[in-house]
Amino acid sequence: MSTPQSATPPFPSTVGVLGGGRMGAGIAHAFLIAGAEEVVVVDVSEEAAQAAAGRIEADVAASLKRGKIHGELASFTSRLTTTADVTGFSRCGLVVEAVPEDMDLKVGSLRRAEAQLAPEAWLATNTSSLSITTLAEHLQRPERFCGLHFFNPVPASKLVEVVLAERTGEELAELSPRWVEALGKTPVVVKDAPGFASSRLGVAIGLEAIRMVEEGVAAPADIDNAMVLGYRFPIGPLALTDIVGLDVRLGIAEYLESQLGERFAPPQLMRDMVARGELGQKSGKGFYDYPEA
Ligand SMILES: C[C@H](O)CC(=O)SCCNC(=O)CCNC(=O)[C@H](O)C(C)(C)COP(=O)(O)OP(=O)(O)OC[C@H]1O[C@@H](n2cnc3c(N)ncnc32)[C@H](O)[C@@H]1OP(=O)(O)O
Ligand SMILES: NC(=O)c1ccc[n+]([C@@H]2O[C@H](COP(=O)([O-])OP(=O)(O)OC[C@H]3O[C@@H](n4cnc5c(N)ncnc54)[C@H](O)[C@@H]3O)[C@@H](O)[C@H]2O)c1
C-alpha cells in the first residue's frame, strides 16, 4: 500500500484529532502522510499531548523505514501540532474524535470540539461501536457529523468504515468516502447499527476466545495458532485483543451487551485482566508478554 501525496488533497487542509492515543496517533499519521497542511492533535494534558507526538513521530519513522513514504521526518512532523488547548480546533475543517470508548466521555468531548469549530467544519468519531445517531443527538450540527472508523494498526490497515447516522447530511455522505480514498484506504459505507459491520463480528470472536482460555480449553498460543493456521487469520484473536487493548475491547463489549444482549457479556477473565492493568501490548502484558513496552 503506498499512500498518495497530492498537492491539494480532497479533504480539509487542516485536520484535528481529539485524543492522541493508539488510534488518534494513527489517524494523525494518515492525514499527515496524505498531505494535510496541518494536523492538530488535542489530548487531555500537555503530558498526554507530548506522548501523542512521540507516537505519531514513531509511526512516521516506521513508514519511512518501510519505504511507504519518502522524505525527511521533519517534512511530516513540522506540520503536526500537539496540544492540550482545544481552541486549536478553530482552524480545522475536520475534527476526528478518538477518546476512549465511553458514551458520556464521547458526548462531552464531541460537544467540546464542536464548540470550537467554524460552522462549515465537519466532525467525525472513531468509535468502534457506539451509536452515531445517539451521539449526534447531543450536537448542534448533526448533519455535519458521521463515523469514520479506522482500523488498528492504522498505517497497515486499508479499511475505514464510514458510518452514516440518521441525520448525517447528504454532502457529508458524499464527501467522507472520498476523504478515505485520498488517505489511500478503502471506504466501506455502513448503516448505523451497534458494532457496525466490523466490531460486532470481530469482538464476538475475541470474546469467545477469551471464554475458551477461561474454561481451559487450550493455551492462548494454541487458540491463536488454530485460527492462524486453520482459518488463515493474519493474527490470532487473542494476539489481536492484545494489540487493540483489553480495556478498549471491554468498553466495546459492555456497549454491545447493552444493545444486543448477553452473548456480548464480557468474560470475567477479561474484567480481571483489565483490573490488574493487563491491557495488552501497551501495558507490557496481556495474553502474551511485551517486555519492550
Ligand atoms: C477495535 C476497532 O474498533 C477495530 C479494529 O481495529 S480491530 C483490529 C483490526 N486489525 C487486525 O485485525 C490486524 C490484523 N493483523 C495485521 O494486519 C497484521 O498481523 C499486522 C499488521 C498487525 C502485523 O503484520 P506482520 O505481518 O507481522 O507485519 P508486517 O509484515 O511487517 O506488516 C504487514 C503489512 O502492514 C504494513 N505495515 C505494518 N506496520 C506498518 C507501519 N507502521 N507503517 C506502514 N505500514 C505498515 C507492512 O508494510 C506490510 O505491508 P506490505 O505487505 O504492503 O508491505
Ligand atoms: N484500539 C483499537 O484497536 C481501536 C480500533 C478502532 C477504533 N478504536 C476506538 O478508538 C477510540 C480510542 O481508542 P484507542 O485505542 O486509541 O484508546 P487509547 O486509550 O490508546 O487513547 C485514548 C486517548 O484519548 C485521550 N483522552 C482521554 N480523555 C480525553 C479527553 N477528555 N479529551 C481528549 N483526550 C482524551 C487519552 O489521553 C489517550 O491519549 C475508542 O473509541 C476505540 O473504541 C480503537
CSV table of C-alpha atoms and ligand atoms in Angstrom, one decimal:
chain,number,residue,atom,x,y,z
A,1,MET,CA,0.0,0.0,0.0
A,2,SER,CA,1.5,3.3,-1.0
A,3,THR,CA,-0.2,6.5,0.1
A,4,PRO,CA,-0.9,9.2,-2.5
A,5,GLN,CA,0.6,12.6,-1.7
A,6,SER,CA,-1.2,15.1,-3.8
A,7,ALA,CA,-0.6,18.9,-3.6
A,8,THR,CA,-4.2,19.6,-2.8
A,9,PRO,CA,-5.7,16.6,-1.0
A,10,PRO,CA,-9.5,16.3,-1.3
A,11,PHE,CA,-10.0,16.7,2.5
A,12,PRO,CA,-9.9,19.8,4.6
A,13,SER,CA,-6.3,21.2,4.6
A,14,THR,CA,-6.2,21.4,8.4
A,15,VAL,CA,-7.5,18.4,10.3
A,16,GLY,CA,-7.9,18.0,14.1
A,17,VAL,CA,-7.8,14.8,16.1
A,18,LEU,CA,-9.2,14.7,19.7
A,19,GLY,CA,-7.3,12.1,21.7
A,20,GLY,CA,-3.9,11.1,20.6
A,21,GLY,CA,-3.7,7.5,21.8
A,22,ARG,CA,-3.2,4.4,19.7
A,23,MET,CA,-5.8,5.3,17.2
A,24,GLY,CA,-5.7,9.1,17.3
A,25,ALA,CA,-1.9,8.9,16.6
A,26,GLY,CA,-2.6,6.6,13.7
A,27,ILE,CA,-5.3,8.9,12.3
A,28,ALA,CA,-3.0,11.9,12.6
A,29,HIS,CA,-0.3,9.9,10.8
A,30,ALA,CA,-2.7,9.1,8.0
A,31,PHE,CA,-3.7,12.7,7.3
A,32,LEU,CA,-0.1,13.9,7.6
A,33,ILE,CA,1.3,11.5,5.1
A,34,ALA,CA,-1.6,12.1,2.7
A,35,GLY,CA,-0.6,15.8,2.6
A,36,ALA,CA,-2.6,17.7,5.2
A,37,GLU,CA,-1.2,21.2,5.7
A,38,GLU,CA,-1.6,20.9,9.4
A,39,VAL,CA,-2.8,18.2,11.8
A,40,VAL,CA,-3.8,19.5,15.3
A,41,VAL,CA,-3.9,16.8,18.0
A,42,VAL,CA,-5.6,17.7,21.3
A,43,ASP,CA,-5.2,15.4,24.3
A,44,VAL,CA,-6.2,15.7,27.9
A,45,SER,CA,-3.0,17.3,29.2
A,46,GLU,CA,0.3,18.7,27.9
A,47,GLU,CA,2.0,15.5,29.1
A,48,ALA,CA,-0.5,13.4,27.1
A,49,ALA,CA,-0.1,15.6,24.1
A,50,GLN,CA,3.7,15.1,24.3
A,51,ALA,CA,3.2,11.3,24.4
A,52,ALA,CA,0.9,11.6,21.4
A,53,ALA,CA,3.6,13.5,19.5
A,54,GLY,CA,6.1,10.7,20.3
A,55,ARG,CA,3.6,8.0,19.0
A,56,ILE,CA,3.0,9.9,15.7
A,57,GLU,CA,6.7,10.5,15.1
A,58,ALA,CA,7.3,6.8,15.6
A,59,ASP,CA,4.6,5.9,13.2
A,60,VAL,CA,6.0,8.3,10.6
A,61,ALA,CA,9.5,7.0,11.1
A,62,ALA,CA,8.3,3.4,10.7
A,63,SER,CA,6.5,4.3,7.4
A,64,LEU,CA,9.7,5.9,6.2
A,65,LYS,CA,11.8,2.9,7.2
A,66,ARG,CA,9.4,0.6,5.4
A,67,GLY,CA,9.6,2.8,2.2
A,68,LYS,CA,5.9,3.6,2.3
A,69,ILE,CA,6.6,7.3,2.3
A,70,HIS,CA,9.7,9.3,1.3
A,71,GLY,CA,11.4,12.5,2.5
A,72,GLU,CA,12.7,13.9,5.8
A,73,LEU,CA,11.0,13.0,9.0
A,74,ALA,CA,10.7,16.8,9.7
A,75,SER,CA,8.8,17.4,6.5
A,76,PHE,CA,6.0,15.4,8.1
A,77,THR,CA,6.3,16.3,11.8
A,78,SER,CA,6.7,20.1,11.1
A,79,ARG,CA,3.0,20.0,10.1
A,80,LEU,CA,2.0,18.5,13.4
A,81,THR,CA,0.7,20.4,16.4
A,82,THR,CA,0.1,18.6,19.7
A,83,THR,CA,-1.6,20.4,22.5
A,84,ALA,CA,-3.9,20.3,25.4
A,85,ASP,CA,-5.6,23.5,24.1
A,86,VAL,CA,-8.9,22.7,22.4
A,87,THR,CA,-9.1,26.1,20.8
A,88,GLY,CA,-6.6,24.8,18.2
A,89,PHE,CA,-9.7,23.2,16.5
A,90,SER,CA,-11.0,26.6,15.5
A,91,ARG,CA,-8.7,26.5,12.4
A,92,CYS,CA,-9.7,22.9,11.5
A,93,GLY,CA,-12.0,22.0,8.6
A,94,LEU,CA,-12.5,18.5,10.0
A,95,VAL,CA,-12.0,17.0,13.5
A,96,VAL,CA,-11.9,13.3,14.2
A,97,GLU,CA,-12.6,12.3,17.8
A,98,ALA,CA,-10.7,9.3,19.2
A,99,VAL,CA,-11.1,9.4,23.0
A,100,PRO,CA,-11.9,6.2,25.0
A,101,GLU,CA,-15.0,4.1,24.2
A,102,ASP,CA,-17.4,5.6,26.7
A,103,MET,CA,-20.7,7.2,25.7
A,104,ASP,CA,-20.6,10.0,28.3
A,105,LEU,CA,-17.0,10.8,27.7
A,106,LYS,CA,-17.6,10.9,23.9
A,107,VAL,CA,-20.6,13.1,24.2
A,108,GLY,CA,-18.8,15.6,26.3
A,109,SER,CA,-15.7,15.5,24.1
A,110,LEU,CA,-17.6,15.9,20.9
A,111,ARG,CA,-19.6,18.9,22.3
A,112,ARG,CA,-16.3,20.5,23.5
A,113,ALA,CA,-14.8,20.0,20.0
A,114,GLU,CA,-17.9,21.2,18.2
A,115,ALA,CA,-18.0,24.4,20.2
A,116,GLN,CA,-14.6,25.4,18.7
A,117,LEU,CA,-15.5,24.6,15.1
A,118,ALA,CA,-16.3,27.0,12.4
A,119,PRO,CA,-20.0,26.5,11.3
A,120,GLU,CA,-18.9,24.9,8.0
A,121,ALA,CA,-16.4,22.4,9.6
A,122,TRP,CA,-17.0,18.7,9.8
A,123,LEU,CA,-16.9,16.4,12.8
A,124,ALA,CA,-16.4,12.6,13.0
A,125,THR,CA,-16.0,9.9,15.6
A,126,ASN,CA,-13.7,6.9,15.5
A,127,THR,CA,-16.0,5.0,17.8
A,128,SER,CA,-15.8,1.2,17.4
A,129,SER,CA,-19.4,0.5,18.4
A,130,LEU,CA,-21.4,3.4,19.9
A,131,SER,CA,-24.5,4.7,18.1
A,132,ILE,CA,-23.6,7.6,15.8
A,133,THR,CA,-27.3,8.6,15.9
A,134,THR,CA,-27.3,8.8,19.7
A,135,LEU,CA,-24.0,10.8,19.7
A,136,ALA,CA,-25.5,13.1,17.1
A,137,GLU,CA,-28.5,13.9,19.3
A,138,HIS,CA,-26.2,15.9,21.5
A,139,LEU,CA,-24.6,18.0,18.8
A,140,GLN,CA,-25.6,21.4,17.4
A,141,ARG,CA,-25.0,20.4,13.8
A,142,PRO,CA,-25.8,16.6,13.4
A,143,GLU,CA,-25.9,16.9,9.6
A,144,ARG,CA,-22.1,17.7,9.7
A,145,PHE,CA,-21.3,14.6,11.8
A,146,CYS,CA,-20.5,10.9,10.9
A,147,GLY,CA,-18.5,7.9,12.0
A,148,LEU,CA,-15.0,7.4,10.5
A,149,HIS,CA,-14.0,4.1,11.9
A,150,PHE,CA,-10.2,3.5,11.3
A,151,PHE,CA,-8.6,0.1,12.0
A,152,ASN,CA,-5.6,-0.8,14.1
A,153,PRO,CA,-2.7,-0.6,13.2
A,154,VAL,CA,-3.9,2.4,11.1
A,155,PRO,CA,-0.7,2.6,8.9
A,156,ALA,CA,-1.1,-1.1,7.9
A,157,SER,CA,-4.9,-1.1,7.5
A,158,LYS,CA,-6.6,-0.5,4.2
A,159,LEU,CA,-10.1,-0.1,5.7
A,160,VAL,CA,-12.2,2.8,7.1
A,161,GLU,CA,-15.8,2.2,7.9
A,162,VAL,CA,-17.9,5.3,7.1
A,163,VAL,CA,-20.9,5.2,9.4
A,164,LEU,CA,-23.9,7.4,8.4
A,165,ALA,CA,-26.3,8.3,11.1
A,166,GLU,CA,-30.0,9.1,10.6
A,167,ARG,CA,-29.2,12.9,10.5
A,168,THR,CA,-25.9,12.8,8.6
A,169,GLY,CA,-26.3,15.2,5.7
A,170,GLU,CA,-26.0,14.2,2.0
A,171,GLU,CA,-23.0,16.4,1.5
A,172,LEU,CA,-21.0,14.6,4.2
A,173,ALA,CA,-22.3,11.2,2.9
A,174,GLU,CA,-20.8,12.1,-0.4
A,175,LEU,CA,-17.6,13.7,0.8
A,176,SER,CA,-16.5,11.3,3.5
A,177,PRO,CA,-15.8,8.2,1.3
A,178,ARG,CA,-13.7,10.5,-0.9
A,179,TRP,CA,-11.6,11.6,2.1
A,180,VAL,CA,-10.9,7.9,2.9
A,181,GLU,CA,-9.8,7.2,-0.7
A,182,ALA,CA,-7.5,10.2,-0.5
A,183,LEU,CA,-5.8,8.6,2.5
A,184,GLY,CA,-5.0,5.6,0.3
A,185,LYS,CA,-7.6,3.4,2.1
A,186,THR,CA,-10.9,1.8,1.1
A,187,PRO,CA,-14.2,3.1,2.4
A,188,VAL,CA,-17.0,0.7,3.4
A,189,VAL,CA,-20.2,2.7,4.0
A,190,VAL,CA,-22.4,1.2,6.7
A,191,LYS,CA,-25.7,1.9,8.4
A,192,ASP,CA,-25.5,3.0,12.0
A,193,ALA,CA,-26.0,-0.3,14.0
A,194,PRO,CA,-24.3,-1.5,17.2
A,195,GLY,CA,-20.7,-2.5,16.2
A,196,PHE,CA,-21.4,-1.6,12.6
A,197,ALA,CA,-20.2,-4.2,10.0
A,198,SER,CA,-16.8,-5.0,11.7
A,199,SER,CA,-16.7,-4.8,15.5
A,200,ARG,CA,-19.8,-6.9,16.0
A,201,LEU,CA,-18.1,-9.9,14.4
A,202,GLY,CA,-14.5,-9.2,15.4
A,203,VAL,CA,-15.5,-8.8,19.1
A,204,ALA,CA,-17.7,-11.9,19.1
A,205,ILE,CA,-14.7,-14.0,18.1
A,206,GLY,CA,-12.4,-12.2,20.5
A,207,LEU,CA,-14.8,-12.8,23.5
A,208,GLU,CA,-15.3,-16.4,22.6
A,209,ALA,CA,-11.5,-17.0,22.5
A,210,ILE,CA,-11.2,-15.4,26.0
A,211,ARG,CA,-14.0,-17.7,27.3
A,212,MET,CA,-12.0,-20.6,25.9
A,213,VAL,CA,-8.9,-19.6,27.9
A,214,GLU,CA,-11.1,-19.1,31.0
A,215,GLU,CA,-12.5,-22.6,30.5
A,216,GLY,CA,-9.0,-24.1,30.0
A,217,VAL,CA,-9.9,-25.4,26.5
A,218,ALA,CA,-6.4,-24.6,25.2
A,219,ALA,CA,-3.5,-22.2,25.9
A,220,PRO,CA,-3.7,-18.7,24.2
A,221,ALA,CA,-0.9,-19.5,21.7
A,222,ASP,CA,-2.7,-22.7,20.7
A,223,ILE,CA,-6.1,-21.0,20.2
A,224,ASP,CA,-4.4,-18.3,18.1
A,225,ASN,CA,-2.4,-20.9,16.1
A,226,ALA,CA,-5.7,-22.7,15.4
A,227,MET,CA,-7.1,-19.6,13.8
A,228,VAL,CA,-3.9,-18.5,12.0
A,229,LEU,CA,-3.1,-21.9,10.5
A,230,GLY,CA,-6.6,-23.4,10.3
A,231,TYR,CA,-8.5,-20.3,9.1
A,232,ARG,CA,-5.7,-18.2,7.7
A,233,PHE,CA,-6.4,-15.3,10.0
A,234,PRO,CA,-3.4,-12.9,9.8
A,235,ILE,CA,-3.2,-12.9,13.6
A,236,GLY,CA,-5.0,-14.9,16.3
A,237,PRO,CA,-7.9,-13.4,18.2
A,238,LEU,CA,-6.0,-13.2,21.5
A,239,ALA,CA,-2.9,-11.6,20.0
A,240,LEU,CA,-5.3,-9.2,18.3
A,241,THR,CA,-7.1,-8.4,21.6
A,242,ASP,CA,-3.6,-7.5,23.0
A,243,ILE,CA,-3.0,-5.1,20.1
A,244,VAL,CA,-6.4,-3.5,20.3
A,245,GLY,CA,-6.2,-3.2,24.1
A,246,LEU,CA,-8.2,-5.3,26.6
A,247,ASP,CA,-9.7,-2.0,28.1
A,248,VAL,CA,-10.8,-0.9,24.6
A,249,ARG,CA,-12.4,-4.2,23.8
A,250,LEU,CA,-14.1,-4.3,27.3
A,251,GLY,CA,-15.7,-0.9,26.6
A,252,ILE,CA,-16.9,-2.2,23.2
A,253,ALA,CA,-18.3,-5.4,24.7
A,254,GLU,CA,-20.1,-3.7,27.5
A,255,TYR,CA,-21.9,-1.4,25.0
A,256,LEU,CA,-22.7,-4.3,22.6
A,257,GLU,CA,-24.1,-6.3,25.6
A,258,SER,CA,-26.3,-3.4,26.4
A,259,GLN,CA,-27.6,-3.2,22.9
A,260,LEU,CA,-27.5,-6.8,21.6
A,261,GLY,CA,-27.8,-8.9,24.7
A,262,GLU,CA,-25.8,-11.3,26.9
A,263,ARG,CA,-24.0,-13.0,24.0
A,264,PHE,CA,-21.6,-10.0,24.2
A,265,ALA,CA,-21.2,-10.1,28.0
A,266,PRO,CA,-17.5,-9.6,28.8
A,267,PRO,CA,-15.9,-12.7,30.3
A,268,GLN,CA,-14.8,-12.4,34.0
A,269,LEU,CA,-11.2,-13.2,32.9
A,270,MET,CA,-11.3,-10.0,30.7
A,271,ARG,CA,-12.6,-7.9,33.6
A,272,ASP,CA,-9.9,-9.3,36.0
A,273,MET,CA,-7.1,-8.7,33.5
A,274,VAL,CA,-8.2,-5.1,32.9
A,275,ALA,CA,-8.5,-4.6,36.7
A,276,ARG,CA,-4.9,-5.9,37.1
A,277,GLY,CA,-3.7,-3.4,34.4
A,278,GLU,CA,-3.0,-6.3,31.9
A,279,LEU,CA,-4.2,-4.3,28.9
A,280,GLY,CA,-2.1,-6.0,26.2
A,281,GLN,CA,0.8,-4.6,24.2
A,282,LYS,CA,0.5,-1.1,25.6
A,283,SER,CA,0.9,-2.2,29.2
A,284,GLY,CA,3.6,-4.9,28.6
A,285,LYS,CA,1.2,-7.7,29.4
A,286,GLY,CA,-2.0,-9.3,28.1
A,287,PHE,CA,-2.4,-12.8,26.9
A,288,TYR,CA,1.3,-12.5,25.9
A,289,ASP,CA,4.2,-10.6,27.4
A,290,TYR,CA,5.7,-7.5,25.8
A,291,PRO,CA,8.9,-6.8,27.7
A,292,GLU,CA,9.8,-3.8,25.4
A,293,ALA,CA,6.6,-1.8,26.3
B,1,LIG,C1,-11.4,-2.3,17.7
B,1,LIG,C2,-11.6,-1.5,16.5
B,1,LIG,O1,-12.8,-0.8,16.6
B,1,LIG,C3,-11.4,-2.2,15.2
B,1,LIG,C4,-10.1,-2.7,14.9
B,1,LIG,O2,-9.1,-2.0,14.6
B,1,LIG,S1,-9.9,-4.4,15.2
B,1,LIG,C5,-8.3,-4.7,14.7
B,1,LIG,C6,-8.2,-5.0,13.2
B,1,LIG,N1,-6.9,-5.3,12.9
B,1,LIG,C7,-6.5,-6.5,12.6
B,1,LIG,O3,-7.2,-7.4,12.6
B,1,LIG,C8,-5.0,-6.7,12.4
B,1,LIG,C9,-4.7,-7.9,11.6
B,1,LIG,N2,-3.3,-8.1,11.5
B,1,LIG,C10,-2.5,-7.4,10.7
B,1,LIG,O4,-2.9,-6.6,9.9
B,1,LIG,C11,-1.0,-7.9,10.8
B,1,LIG,O5,-0.9,-9.0,11.6
B,1,LIG,C12,-0.1,-6.8,11.5
B,1,LIG,C13,-0.1,-5.5,10.5
B,1,LIG,C14,-0.6,-6.4,12.8
B,1,LIG,C15,1.3,-7.3,11.6
B,1,LIG,O6,1.6,-8.0,10.4
B,1,LIG,P1,3.0,-8.6,10.2
B,1,LIG,O7,2.9,-9.5,9.0
B,1,LIG,O8,3.6,-9.2,11.5
B,1,LIG,O9,3.9,-7.3,9.9
B,1,LIG,P2,4.4,-6.8,8.6
B,1,LIG,O10,4.7,-8.0,7.6
B,1,LIG,O11,5.6,-6.1,9.0
B,1,LIG,O12,3.3,-5.9,8.0
B,1,LIG,C16,2.2,-6.3,7.2
B,1,LIG,C17,1.9,-5.2,6.2
B,1,LIG,O13,1.5,-4.0,7.0
B,1,LIG,C18,2.4,-2.9,6.7
B,1,LIG,N3,2.7,-2.2,7.9
B,1,LIG,C19,2.8,-2.7,9.2
B,1,LIG,N4,3.1,-1.8,10.1
B,1,LIG,C20,3.2,-0.6,9.3
B,1,LIG,C21,3.5,0.7,9.7
B,1,LIG,N5,3.8,1.1,10.9
B,1,LIG,N6,3.5,1.7,8.7
B,1,LIG,C22,3.2,1.3,7.4
B,1,LIG,N7,2.9,0.0,7.1
B,1,LIG,C23,3.0,-0.9,8.0
B,1,LIG,C24,3.6,-3.6,6.2
B,1,LIG,O14,4.5,-2.8,5.4
B,1,LIG,C25,3.0,-4.8,5.4
B,1,LIG,O15,2.5,-4.3,4.2
B,1,LIG,P3,3.0,-4.8,2.8
B,1,LIG,O16,2.7,-6.2,2.8
B,1,LIG,O17,2.2,-4.0,1.8
B,1,LIG,O18,4.5,-4.5,2.8
B,2,LIG,N1,-7.5,0.2,19.8
B,2,LIG,C1,-8.1,-0.2,18.7
B,2,LIG,O1,-7.8,-1.2,18.1
B,2,LIG,C2,-9.2,0.7,18.1
B,2,LIG,C3,-9.5,0.5,16.7
B,2,LIG,C4,-10.5,1.3,16.1
B,2,LIG,C5,-11.2,2.2,16.9
B,2,LIG,N2,-10.9,2.3,18.3
B,2,LIG,C6,-11.7,3.3,19.0
B,2,LIG,O2,-10.9,4.5,19.1
B,2,LIG,C7,-11.1,5.2,20.3
B,2,LIG,C8,-9.8,5.4,21.0
B,2,LIG,O3,-9.2,4.1,21.2
B,2,LIG,P1,-7.6,3.9,21.5
B,2,LIG,O4,-7.3,2.5,21.4
B,2,LIG,O5,-6.8,4.9,20.6
B,2,LIG,O6,-7.5,4.4,23.0
B,2,LIG,P2,-6.2,4.9,23.8
B,2,LIG,O7,-6.5,4.7,25.2
B,2,LIG,O8,-5.0,4.4,23.2
B,2,LIG,O9,-6.3,6.5,23.5
B,2,LIG,C9,-7.2,7.4,24.1
B,2,LIG,C10,-6.6,8.8,24.1
B,2,LIG,O10,-7.6,9.7,24.5
B,2,LIG,C11,-7.1,10.6,25.4
B,2,LIG,N3,-8.2,11.2,26.2
B,2,LIG,C12,-8.9,10.7,27.2
B,2,LIG,N4,-9.8,11.5,27.6
B,2,LIG,C13,-9.7,12.6,26.9
B,2,LIG,C14,-10.4,13.8,26.8
B,2,LIG,N5,-11.4,14.1,27.6
B,2,LIG,N6,-10.0,14.7,25.8
B,2,LIG,C15,-9.0,14.5,25.0
B,2,LIG,N7,-8.3,13.3,25.0
B,2,LIG,C16,-8.7,12.4,25.9
B,2,LIG,C17,-6.1,9.7,26.2
B,2,LIG,O11,-5.2,10.6,26.9
B,2,LIG,C18,-5.5,8.9,25.1
B,2,LIG,O12,-4.4,9.6,24.5
B,2,LIG,C19,-12.1,4.3,21.0
B,2,LIG,O13,-13.4,4.8,20.7
B,2,LIG,C20,-11.9,3.0,20.5
B,2,LIG,O14,-13.1,2.1,20.6
B,2,LIG,C21,-9.9,1.6,18.9
